[in-house]
Coordinates of C-alpha atoms and ligand atoms in Angstrom, one line a residue:
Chain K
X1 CA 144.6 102.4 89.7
X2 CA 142.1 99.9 89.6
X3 CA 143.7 97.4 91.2
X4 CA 144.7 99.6 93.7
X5 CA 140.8 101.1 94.3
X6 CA 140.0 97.2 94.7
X7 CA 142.8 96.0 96.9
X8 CA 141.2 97.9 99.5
X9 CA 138.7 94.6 100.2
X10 CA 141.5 92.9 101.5
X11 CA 141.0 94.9 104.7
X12 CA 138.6 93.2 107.1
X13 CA 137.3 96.4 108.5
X14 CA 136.4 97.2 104.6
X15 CA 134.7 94.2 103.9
X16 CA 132.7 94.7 107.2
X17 CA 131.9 97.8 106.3
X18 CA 130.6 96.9 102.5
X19 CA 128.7 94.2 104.2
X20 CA 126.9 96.8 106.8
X21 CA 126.2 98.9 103.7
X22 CA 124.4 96.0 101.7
X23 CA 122.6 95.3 105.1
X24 CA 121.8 98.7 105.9
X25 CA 120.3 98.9 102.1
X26 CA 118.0 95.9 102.1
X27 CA 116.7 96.9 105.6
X28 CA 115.8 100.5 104.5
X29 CA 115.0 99.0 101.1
X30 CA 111.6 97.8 103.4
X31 CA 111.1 100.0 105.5
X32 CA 112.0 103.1 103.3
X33 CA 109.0 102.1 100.8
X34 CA 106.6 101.8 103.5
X35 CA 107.3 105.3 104.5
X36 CA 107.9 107.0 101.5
X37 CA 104.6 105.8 100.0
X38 CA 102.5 106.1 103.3
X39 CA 104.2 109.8 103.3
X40 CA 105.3 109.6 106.8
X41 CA 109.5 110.0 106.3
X42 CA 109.0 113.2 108.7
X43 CA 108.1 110.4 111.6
X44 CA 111.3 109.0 110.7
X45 CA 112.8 112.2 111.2
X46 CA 111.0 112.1 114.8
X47 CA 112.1 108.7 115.9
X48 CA 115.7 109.0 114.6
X49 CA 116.3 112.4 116.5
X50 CA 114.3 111.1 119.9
X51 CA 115.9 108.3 120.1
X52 CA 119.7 110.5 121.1
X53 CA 117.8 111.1 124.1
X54 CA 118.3 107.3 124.8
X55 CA 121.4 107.6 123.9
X56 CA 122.3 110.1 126.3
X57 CA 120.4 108.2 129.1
X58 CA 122.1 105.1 128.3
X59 CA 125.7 106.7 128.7
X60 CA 124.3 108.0 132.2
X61 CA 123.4 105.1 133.5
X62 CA 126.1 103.2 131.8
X63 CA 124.0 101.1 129.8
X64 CA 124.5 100.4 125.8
X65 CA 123.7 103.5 123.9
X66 CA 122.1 101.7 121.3
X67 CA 119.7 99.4 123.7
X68 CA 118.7 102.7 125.0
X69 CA 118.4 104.4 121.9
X70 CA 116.3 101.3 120.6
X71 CA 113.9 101.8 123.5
X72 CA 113.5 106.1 123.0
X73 CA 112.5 105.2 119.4
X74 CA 110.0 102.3 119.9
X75 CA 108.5 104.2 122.3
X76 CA 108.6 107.4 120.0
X77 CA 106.9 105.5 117.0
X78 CA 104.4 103.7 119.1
X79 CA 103.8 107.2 120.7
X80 CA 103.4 109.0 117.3
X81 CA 101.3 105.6 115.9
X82 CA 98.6 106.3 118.7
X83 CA 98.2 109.8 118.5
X84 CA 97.9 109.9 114.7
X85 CA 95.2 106.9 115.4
X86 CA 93.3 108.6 118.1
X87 CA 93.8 111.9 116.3
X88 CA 94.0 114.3 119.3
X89 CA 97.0 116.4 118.2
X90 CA 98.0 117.4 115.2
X91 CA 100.9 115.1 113.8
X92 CA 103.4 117.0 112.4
X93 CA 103.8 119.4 116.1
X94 CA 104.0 116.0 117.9
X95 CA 106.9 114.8 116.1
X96 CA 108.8 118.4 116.2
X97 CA 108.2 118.2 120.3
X98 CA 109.9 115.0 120.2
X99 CA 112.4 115.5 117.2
X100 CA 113.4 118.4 120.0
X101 CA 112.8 117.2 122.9
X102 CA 115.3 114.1 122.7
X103 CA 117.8 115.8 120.8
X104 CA 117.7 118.2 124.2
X105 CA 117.8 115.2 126.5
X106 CA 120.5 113.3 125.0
X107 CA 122.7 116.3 125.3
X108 CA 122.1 117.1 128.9
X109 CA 123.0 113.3 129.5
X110 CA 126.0 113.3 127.8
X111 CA 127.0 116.7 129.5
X112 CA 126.0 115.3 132.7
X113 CA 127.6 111.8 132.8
X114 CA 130.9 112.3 135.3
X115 CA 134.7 112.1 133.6
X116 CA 134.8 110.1 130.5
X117 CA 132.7 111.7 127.3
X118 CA 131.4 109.8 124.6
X119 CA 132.4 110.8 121.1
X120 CA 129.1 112.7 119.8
X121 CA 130.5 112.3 116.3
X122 CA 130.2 108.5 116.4
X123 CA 126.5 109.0 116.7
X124 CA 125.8 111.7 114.5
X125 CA 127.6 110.6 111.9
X126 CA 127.8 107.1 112.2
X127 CA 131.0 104.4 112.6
X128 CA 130.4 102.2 109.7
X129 CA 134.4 101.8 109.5
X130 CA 134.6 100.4 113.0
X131 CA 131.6 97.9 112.9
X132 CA 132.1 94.5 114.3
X133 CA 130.8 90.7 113.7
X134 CA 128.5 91.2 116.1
X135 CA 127.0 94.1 114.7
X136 CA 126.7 92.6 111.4
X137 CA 125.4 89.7 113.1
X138 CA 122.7 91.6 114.5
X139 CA 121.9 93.5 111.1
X140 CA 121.8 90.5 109.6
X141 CA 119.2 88.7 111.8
X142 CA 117.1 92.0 111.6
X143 CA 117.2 91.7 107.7
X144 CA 116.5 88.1 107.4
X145 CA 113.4 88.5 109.6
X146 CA 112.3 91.5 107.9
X147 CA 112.6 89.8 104.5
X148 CA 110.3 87.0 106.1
X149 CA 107.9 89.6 107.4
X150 CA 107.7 91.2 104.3
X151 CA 106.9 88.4 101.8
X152 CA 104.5 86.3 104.3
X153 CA 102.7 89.5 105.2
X154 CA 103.0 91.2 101.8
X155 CA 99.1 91.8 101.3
X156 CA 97.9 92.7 104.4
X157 CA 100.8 95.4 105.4
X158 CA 100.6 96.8 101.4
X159 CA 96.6 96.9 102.3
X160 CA 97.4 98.9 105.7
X161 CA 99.4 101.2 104.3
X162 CA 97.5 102.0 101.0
X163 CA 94.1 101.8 102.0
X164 CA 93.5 101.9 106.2
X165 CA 90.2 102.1 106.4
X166 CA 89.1 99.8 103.7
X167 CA 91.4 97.4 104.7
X168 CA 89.7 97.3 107.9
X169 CA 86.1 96.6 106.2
X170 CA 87.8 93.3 105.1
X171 CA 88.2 92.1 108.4
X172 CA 92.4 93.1 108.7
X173 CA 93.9 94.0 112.3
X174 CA 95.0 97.5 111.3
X175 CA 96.1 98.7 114.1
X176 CA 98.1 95.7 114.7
X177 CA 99.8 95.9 111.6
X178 CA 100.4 99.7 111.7
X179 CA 101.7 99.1 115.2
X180 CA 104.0 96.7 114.5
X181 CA 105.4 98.4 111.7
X182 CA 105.8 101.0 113.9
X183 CA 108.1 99.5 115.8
X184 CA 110.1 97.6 113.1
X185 CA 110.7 101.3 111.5
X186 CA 112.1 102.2 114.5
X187 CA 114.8 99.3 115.2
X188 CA 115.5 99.9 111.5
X189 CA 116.3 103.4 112.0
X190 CA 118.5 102.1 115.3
X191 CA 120.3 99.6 113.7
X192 CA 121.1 102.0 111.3
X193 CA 122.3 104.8 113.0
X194 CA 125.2 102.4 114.1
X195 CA 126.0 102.3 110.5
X196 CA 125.4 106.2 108.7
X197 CA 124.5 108.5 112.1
X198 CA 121.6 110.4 113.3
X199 CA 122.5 113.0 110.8
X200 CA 122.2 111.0 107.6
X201 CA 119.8 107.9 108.9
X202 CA 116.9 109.5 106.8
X203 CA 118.5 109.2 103.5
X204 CA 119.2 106.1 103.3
X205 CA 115.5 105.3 103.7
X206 CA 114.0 107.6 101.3
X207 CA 116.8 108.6 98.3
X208 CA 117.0 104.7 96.8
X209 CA 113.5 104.5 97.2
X210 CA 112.6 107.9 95.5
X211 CA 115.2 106.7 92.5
X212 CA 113.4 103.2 92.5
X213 CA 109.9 105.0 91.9
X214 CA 111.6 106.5 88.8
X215 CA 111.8 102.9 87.6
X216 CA 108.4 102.0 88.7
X217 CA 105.3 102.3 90.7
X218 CA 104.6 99.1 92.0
X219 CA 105.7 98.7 95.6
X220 CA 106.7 95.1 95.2
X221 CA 109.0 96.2 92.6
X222 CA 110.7 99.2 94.4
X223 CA 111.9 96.8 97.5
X224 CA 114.4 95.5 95.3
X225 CA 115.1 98.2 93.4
X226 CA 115.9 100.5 96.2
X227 CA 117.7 97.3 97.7
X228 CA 119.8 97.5 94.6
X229 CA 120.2 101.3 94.3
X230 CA 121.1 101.6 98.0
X231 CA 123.2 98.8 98.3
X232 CA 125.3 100.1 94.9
X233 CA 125.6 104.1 95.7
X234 CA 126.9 103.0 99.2
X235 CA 129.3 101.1 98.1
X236 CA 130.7 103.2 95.9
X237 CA 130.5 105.9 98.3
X238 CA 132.6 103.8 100.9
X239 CA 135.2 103.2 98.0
X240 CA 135.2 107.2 97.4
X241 CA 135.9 107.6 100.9
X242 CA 138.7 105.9 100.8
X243 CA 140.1 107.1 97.8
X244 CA 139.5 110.7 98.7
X245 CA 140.2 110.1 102.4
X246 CA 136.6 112.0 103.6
X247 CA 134.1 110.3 106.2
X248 CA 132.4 107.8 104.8
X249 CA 128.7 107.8 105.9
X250 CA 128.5 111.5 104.1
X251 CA 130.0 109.9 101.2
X252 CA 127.8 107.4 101.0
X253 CA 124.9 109.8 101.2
X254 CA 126.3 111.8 98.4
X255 CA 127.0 109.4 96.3
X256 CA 123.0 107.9 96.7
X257 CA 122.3 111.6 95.7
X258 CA 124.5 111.8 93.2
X259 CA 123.0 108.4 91.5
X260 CA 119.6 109.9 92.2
X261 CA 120.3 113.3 89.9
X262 CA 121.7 110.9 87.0
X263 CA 118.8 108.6 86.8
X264 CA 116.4 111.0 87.3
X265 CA 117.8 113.4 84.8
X266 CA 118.3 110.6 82.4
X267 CA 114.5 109.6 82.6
X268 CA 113.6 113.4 82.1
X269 CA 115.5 112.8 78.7
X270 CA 114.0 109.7 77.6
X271 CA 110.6 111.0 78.3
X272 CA 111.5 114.1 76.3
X273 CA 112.9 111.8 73.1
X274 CA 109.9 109.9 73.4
X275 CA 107.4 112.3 73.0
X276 CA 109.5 114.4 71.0
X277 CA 109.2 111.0 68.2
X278 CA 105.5 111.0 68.8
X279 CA 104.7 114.2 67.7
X280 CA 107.4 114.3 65.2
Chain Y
X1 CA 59.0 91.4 104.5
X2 CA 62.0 90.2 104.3
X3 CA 64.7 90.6 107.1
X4 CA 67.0 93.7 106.6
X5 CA 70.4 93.4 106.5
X6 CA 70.9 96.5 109.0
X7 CA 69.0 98.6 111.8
X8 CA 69.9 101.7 113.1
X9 CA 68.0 103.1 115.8
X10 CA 68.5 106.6 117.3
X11 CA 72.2 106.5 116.2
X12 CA 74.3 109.3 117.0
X13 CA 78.3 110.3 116.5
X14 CA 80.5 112.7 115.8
X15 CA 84.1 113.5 116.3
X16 CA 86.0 114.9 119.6
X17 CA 83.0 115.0 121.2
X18 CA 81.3 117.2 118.9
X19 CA 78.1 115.7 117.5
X20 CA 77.7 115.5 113.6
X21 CA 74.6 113.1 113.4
X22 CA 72.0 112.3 115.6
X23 CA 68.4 110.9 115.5
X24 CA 69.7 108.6 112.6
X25 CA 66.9 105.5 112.1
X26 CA 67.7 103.5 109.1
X27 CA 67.3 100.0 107.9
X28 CA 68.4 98.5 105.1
X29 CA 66.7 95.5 103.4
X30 CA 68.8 93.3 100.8
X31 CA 66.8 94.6 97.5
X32 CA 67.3 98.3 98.9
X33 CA 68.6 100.8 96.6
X34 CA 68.9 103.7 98.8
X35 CA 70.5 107.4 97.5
X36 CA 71.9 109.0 100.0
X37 CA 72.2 113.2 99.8
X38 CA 72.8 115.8 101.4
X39 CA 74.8 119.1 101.4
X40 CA 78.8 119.2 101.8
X41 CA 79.3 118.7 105.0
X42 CA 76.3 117.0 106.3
X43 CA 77.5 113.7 107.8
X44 CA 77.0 111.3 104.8
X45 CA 80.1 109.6 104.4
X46 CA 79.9 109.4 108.2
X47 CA 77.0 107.8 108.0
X48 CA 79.0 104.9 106.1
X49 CA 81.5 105.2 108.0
X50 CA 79.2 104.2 111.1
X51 CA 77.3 100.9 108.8
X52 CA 81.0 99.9 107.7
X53 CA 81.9 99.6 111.3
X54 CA 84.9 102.7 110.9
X55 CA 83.2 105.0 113.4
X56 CA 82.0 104.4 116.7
X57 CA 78.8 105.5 117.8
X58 CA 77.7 107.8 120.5
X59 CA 74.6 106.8 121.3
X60 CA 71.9 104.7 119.7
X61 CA 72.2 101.0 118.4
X62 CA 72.9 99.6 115.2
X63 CA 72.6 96.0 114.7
X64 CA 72.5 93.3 112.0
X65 CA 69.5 90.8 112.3
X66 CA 70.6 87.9 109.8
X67 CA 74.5 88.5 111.2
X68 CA 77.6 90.2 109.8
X69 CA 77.2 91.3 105.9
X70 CA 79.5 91.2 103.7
X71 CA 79.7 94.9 102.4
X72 CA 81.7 96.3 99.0
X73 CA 82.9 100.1 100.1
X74 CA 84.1 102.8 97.5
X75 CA 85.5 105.4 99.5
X76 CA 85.3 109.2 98.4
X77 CA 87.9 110.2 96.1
X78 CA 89.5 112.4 98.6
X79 CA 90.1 109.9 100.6
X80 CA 92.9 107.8 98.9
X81 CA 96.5 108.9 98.0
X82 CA 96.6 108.4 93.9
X83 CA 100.4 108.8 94.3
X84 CA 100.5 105.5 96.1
X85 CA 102.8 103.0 94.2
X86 CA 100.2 100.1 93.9
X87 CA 98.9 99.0 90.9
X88 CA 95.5 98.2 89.4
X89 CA 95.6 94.7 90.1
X90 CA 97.0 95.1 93.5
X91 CA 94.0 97.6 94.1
X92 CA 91.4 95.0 93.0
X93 CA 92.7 91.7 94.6
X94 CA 92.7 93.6 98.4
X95 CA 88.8 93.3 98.2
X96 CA 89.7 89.6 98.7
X97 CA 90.1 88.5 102.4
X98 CA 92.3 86.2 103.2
X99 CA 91.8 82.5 104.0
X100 CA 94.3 82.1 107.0
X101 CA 95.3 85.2 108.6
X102 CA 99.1 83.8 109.1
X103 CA 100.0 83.3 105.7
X104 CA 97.6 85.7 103.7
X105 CA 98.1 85.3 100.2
X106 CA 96.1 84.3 97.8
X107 CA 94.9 80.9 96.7
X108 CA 94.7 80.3 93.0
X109 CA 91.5 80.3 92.3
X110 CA 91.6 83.8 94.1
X111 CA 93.9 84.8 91.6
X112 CA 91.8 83.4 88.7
X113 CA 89.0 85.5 90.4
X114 CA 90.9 88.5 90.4
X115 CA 91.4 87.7 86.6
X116 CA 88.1 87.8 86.0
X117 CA 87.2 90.8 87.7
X118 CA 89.4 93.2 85.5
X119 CA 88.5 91.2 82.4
X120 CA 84.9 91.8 83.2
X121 CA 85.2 95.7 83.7
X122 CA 87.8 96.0 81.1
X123 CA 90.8 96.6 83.0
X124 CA 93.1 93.9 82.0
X125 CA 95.1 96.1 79.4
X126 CA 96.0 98.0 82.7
X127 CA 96.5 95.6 85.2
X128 CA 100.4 96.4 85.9
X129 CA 99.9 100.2 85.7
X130 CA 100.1 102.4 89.4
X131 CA 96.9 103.4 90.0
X132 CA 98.6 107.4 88.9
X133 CA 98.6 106.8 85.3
X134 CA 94.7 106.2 85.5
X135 CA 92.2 107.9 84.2
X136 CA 89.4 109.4 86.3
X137 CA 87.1 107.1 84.8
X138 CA 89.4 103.8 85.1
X139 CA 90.1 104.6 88.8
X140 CA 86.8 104.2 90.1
X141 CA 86.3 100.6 87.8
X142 CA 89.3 100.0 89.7
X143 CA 87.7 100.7 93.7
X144 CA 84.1 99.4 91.8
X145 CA 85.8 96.0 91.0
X146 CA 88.0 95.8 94.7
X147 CA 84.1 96.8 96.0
X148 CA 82.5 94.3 94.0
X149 CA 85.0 91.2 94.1
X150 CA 83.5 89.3 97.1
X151 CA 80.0 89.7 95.9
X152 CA 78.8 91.7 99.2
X153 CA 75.7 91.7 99.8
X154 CA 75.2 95.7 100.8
X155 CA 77.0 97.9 98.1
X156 CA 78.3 101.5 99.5
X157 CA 79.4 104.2 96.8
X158 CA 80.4 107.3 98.4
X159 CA 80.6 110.2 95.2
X160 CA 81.7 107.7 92.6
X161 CA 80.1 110.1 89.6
X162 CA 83.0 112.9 90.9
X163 CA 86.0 113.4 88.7
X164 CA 84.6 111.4 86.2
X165 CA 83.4 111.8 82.8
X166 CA 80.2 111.7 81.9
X167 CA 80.9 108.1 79.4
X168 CA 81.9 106.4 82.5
X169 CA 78.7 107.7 84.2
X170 CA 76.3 106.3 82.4
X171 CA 78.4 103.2 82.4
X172 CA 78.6 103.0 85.9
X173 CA 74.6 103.8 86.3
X174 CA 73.8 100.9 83.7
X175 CA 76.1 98.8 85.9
X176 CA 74.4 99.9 88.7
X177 CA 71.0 98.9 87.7
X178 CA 71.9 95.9 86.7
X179 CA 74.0 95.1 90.4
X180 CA 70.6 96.1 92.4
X181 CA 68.9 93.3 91.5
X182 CA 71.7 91.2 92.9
X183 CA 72.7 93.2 96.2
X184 CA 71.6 96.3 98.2
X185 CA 73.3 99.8 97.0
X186 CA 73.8 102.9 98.9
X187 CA 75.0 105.5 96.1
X188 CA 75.8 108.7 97.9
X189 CA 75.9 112.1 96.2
X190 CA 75.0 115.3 96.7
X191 CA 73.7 115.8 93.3
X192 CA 69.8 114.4 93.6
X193 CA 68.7 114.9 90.2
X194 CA 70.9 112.2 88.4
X195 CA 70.6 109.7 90.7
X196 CA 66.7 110.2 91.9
X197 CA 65.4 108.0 88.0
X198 CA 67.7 105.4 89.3
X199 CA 67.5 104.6 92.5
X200 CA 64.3 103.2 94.8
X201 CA 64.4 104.9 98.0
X202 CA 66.1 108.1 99.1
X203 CA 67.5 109.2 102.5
X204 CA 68.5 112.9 103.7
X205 CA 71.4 113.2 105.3
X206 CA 72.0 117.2 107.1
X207 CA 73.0 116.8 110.9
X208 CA 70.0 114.4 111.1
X209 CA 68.4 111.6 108.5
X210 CA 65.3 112.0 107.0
X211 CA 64.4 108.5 105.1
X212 CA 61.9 109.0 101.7
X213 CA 60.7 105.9 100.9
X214 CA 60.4 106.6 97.5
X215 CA 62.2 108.4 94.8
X216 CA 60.0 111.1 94.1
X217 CA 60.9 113.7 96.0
X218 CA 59.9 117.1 95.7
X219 CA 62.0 120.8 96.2
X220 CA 59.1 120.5 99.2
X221 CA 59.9 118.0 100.9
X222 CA 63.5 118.3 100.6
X223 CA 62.8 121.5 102.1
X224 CA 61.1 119.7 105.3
X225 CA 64.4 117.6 104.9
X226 CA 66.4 120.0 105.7
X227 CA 68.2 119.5 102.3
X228 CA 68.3 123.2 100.2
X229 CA 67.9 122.3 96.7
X230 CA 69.2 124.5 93.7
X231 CA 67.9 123.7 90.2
X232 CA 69.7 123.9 87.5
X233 CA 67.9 123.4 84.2
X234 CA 70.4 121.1 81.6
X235 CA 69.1 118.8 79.7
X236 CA 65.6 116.9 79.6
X237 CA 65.5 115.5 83.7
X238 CA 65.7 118.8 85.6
X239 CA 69.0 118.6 87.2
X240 CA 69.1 119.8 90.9
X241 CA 72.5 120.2 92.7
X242 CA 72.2 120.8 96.4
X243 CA 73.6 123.7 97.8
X244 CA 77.0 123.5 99.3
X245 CA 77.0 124.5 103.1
X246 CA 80.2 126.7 101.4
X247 CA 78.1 128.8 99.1
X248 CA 75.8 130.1 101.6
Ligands
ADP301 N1 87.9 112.8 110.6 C1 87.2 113.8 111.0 N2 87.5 114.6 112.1 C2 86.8 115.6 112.5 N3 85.7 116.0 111.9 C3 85.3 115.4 110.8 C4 86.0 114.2 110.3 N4 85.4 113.8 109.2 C5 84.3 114.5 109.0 N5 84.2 115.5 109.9 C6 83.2 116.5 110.1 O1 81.9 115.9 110.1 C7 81.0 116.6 109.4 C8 80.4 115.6 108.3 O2 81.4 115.2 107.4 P1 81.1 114.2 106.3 O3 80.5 113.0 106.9 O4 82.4 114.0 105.6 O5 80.1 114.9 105.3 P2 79.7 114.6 103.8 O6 80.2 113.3 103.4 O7 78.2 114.7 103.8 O8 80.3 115.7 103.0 C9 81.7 117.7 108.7 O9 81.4 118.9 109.5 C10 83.1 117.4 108.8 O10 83.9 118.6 109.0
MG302 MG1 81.5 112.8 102.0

């Protein structure tokens, strides 16, 4: 049985797809901490669902669906960035206008575009079985970069998130930074609806993370913990897919749940031991 | 005299077009040790918010004659997320700029600073905890010492004697004392009669500023001010809270 479970990585679209996973994991790892901590996952939400309307345009125009999904959710998170700075209208109805709004657009594209119709399925959910070397390529270019990003610009981006306003009395480009994390977030969030879909995008970037913070509180320590945790739910949840023949990105996503409820029900217990021996 | 560190004159803001201070004439001189009060509501931490550089101005001028200061701010409690996952010592070393803005980390004898700032205010035990598992009292050591790191010369509290208990008042207020002779403070509250024995000067802050260059001040005055006073007898000092624009 074993044997069997592993023999499966003698498949070259397997090991593509474990390698996309792992990818996929260390990106969000990133990215997901930013936005769980800074509390924005709902802007997430807005880019992720905006950018179909790029998709849709993209297909009409017979461009790549993922260049013009990249461009729909840059401009998105820049939008959403500026409004939130200038403070005009109220967040939260912003992103639901455009969460809407490109969902609606990409839709009328698609229905629009003459003869040949794209599968809607590949988007929504995700092709992580079919990806190709030059969509790892790409994933991995993004990660290495982000890695750099991240550990060179540690402070001031930690600073920006935490503390905006008093990270500006020290002299920081705030805006800058927010800016330009605005736009990494949202070619995250592209790359990786190549690999899990518009459906399941968000998870990825918020359920390892939410299961590192069980572990600790220390955003320099969840990166690599929700690197780990992603990277080690999705792979398993690839393998289940297999096994039980069901599509993979929504196993994958179950199975990060799944390791979520474990962990998190296991810390409940310690805690409970522990304070049950301190009183005791 | 000496020079001040800052002058406003005439200033005037607000938000969306709708004006929350005007008339504001202020300076600040570097042994200054100004309370700042004024009702809920009344444009104080605004009025740091303008010195800080955070909030453009409508109208008026505000310039600093012997150049940029270096300032130490301690937001309001309300304004930063306790949930955050940062630690203590993450908190504390951000009151450090940079050396070179491409590769900003710190240099080692930054670090060795930062050492010595929670050693100093007692924090080192909790150095590695997220700034969650704090108490009240340890959280605002923690914004003092990320306020204090640099040595600024202009000190701005906004409420740092809120959620706290009253050990870590007193602590903070000796502190206090002790800092003024080294830097100018701006301790905000809206409670006047435990900060009035402490600080030098006191300025008024309701829609307008009304600067009392002393710190007696009397219910009077305050009244002129613009700043309702309640007084609540506890204890020896009488203790006036200033009415909440809520209450009314
Ligand atoms: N970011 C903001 N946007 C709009 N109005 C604000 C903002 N911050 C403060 N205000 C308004 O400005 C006035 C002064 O607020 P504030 O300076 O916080 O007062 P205080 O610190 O004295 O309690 C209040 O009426 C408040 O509602
Ligand atoms: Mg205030």
């Amino acid at each position: 049985m074993m044997s069997e479970l592993f023999s499966i990585f003698e498949y070259q679209f397997f090991r593509n797809a474990v390698a996309a996973a792992v990818l996929t994991s260390i990106i969000a790892s990133m990215v997901g901490t930013y936005m769980v901590s800074r509390k924005i996952v709902f802007i997430g939400g807005g880019i992720t669902h905006a950018s179909f309307g790029g998709i849709g345009l993209a297909y009409y125009m017979g461009l790549n669906p993922f260049a013009g999904a990249a461009v729909f959710a840059v401009m998105t998170a820049l939008g959403i960035e500026w409004l939130s700075e200038k403070g005009k209208v109220r967040e939260d109805s912003a992103i639901a206008v455009l969460w809407s709004l490109g969902m609606a657009l990409g839709i009328i594209f698609v229905f629009i575009t003459p003869g040949y119709t794209p599968n809607l399925m590949t988007f929504l959910f995700g092709s992580i079985l079919s990806v190709g070397k030059g969509d790892l390529l790409l994933l991995l270019i993004f990660s290495v970069l982000l890695c750099i990003y991240f550990v060179v610009f540690f402070r001031p981006v930690l600073y920006t998130a935490f503390d905006p306003e008093f990270a500006r009395t020290k002299g920081i480009a705030v805006s800058a930074y927010r800016y330009l994390m605005s736009i990494i977030m949202a070619l995250a969030i592209v790359l990786s609806i190549r690999t899990v879909g518009i459906i399941l995008v968000l998870s990825v970037f918020t359920i390892p993370q939410i299961t590192a913070m069980i572990f600790t509180r220390d955003f320099s320590r969840v990166v690599p913990w929700a690197a780990a945790l992603g990277a080690f739910g999705s792979v398993a949840g690839l393998m289940a897919a297999y096994v039980l023949d069901i599509p993979a990105s929504a196993a994958v996503i179950f199975f990060l749940t799944v390791q979520f409820l474990i962990i998190k029900a296991c810390s409940l217990l310690i805690r409970n031991i522990k304070r049950k021996r301190v009183s005791g | 005299m000496s020079v001040p560190l800052l002058v406003m004159e005439n200033v005037s803001t607000g938000y969306n077009s709708r004006t929350v201070l005007e008339e504001v004439n202020l300076k600040v001189y570097p042994d200054d040790f100004i309370g700042v009060i004024g009702p809920n509501g009344g444009g104080k931490t605004t009025l740091v918010k303008i010195i800080l550089g955070l909030q453009p101005i409508f109208g008026g001028r505000i310039h600093f004659p012997s150049g940029r200061i270096k300032t130490g701010y301690l937001p309001q409690a309300s304004q930063v997320d306790r949930s955050f996952p940062i630690t203590v010592r993450d908190v504390v070393a951000s009151g450090l700029k940079s050396r070179n803005p491409l590769f900003p980390h710190l240099s080692s004898s930054q670090k060795k600073r930062v050492d010595r700032m929670l050693d100093e205010v007692g924090l080192k035990p909790v150095e590695y905890k997220p700034i969650g598992e704090l108490s009240g009292g340890q959280l605002q050591k923690t914004f003092l010492s990320r306020a204090l790191i640099e040595k600024p010369q202009l000190l701005i509290l906004d409420e740092p004697n809120s959620h706290v208990d009253k050990n870590f008042e007193q602590e903070l207020y000796s502190w206090l004392n002790e800092l003024s002779r080294e830097m100018a403070i701006m301790l905000i509250s809206h409670d006047i009669g435990t900060i009035a024995p402490m600080v030098k000067t006191i300025a008024c802050v309701n829609h307008s500023m009304h600067y009392h260059p002393s710190n007696q001040i009397s219910e009077e005055v305050l009244k002129v001010y613009n700043c309702p006073v309640d007084i609540i007898a506890h204890g020896p000092i009488p203790h006036r809270v200033l009415k909440r624009h809520d209450d009314e």
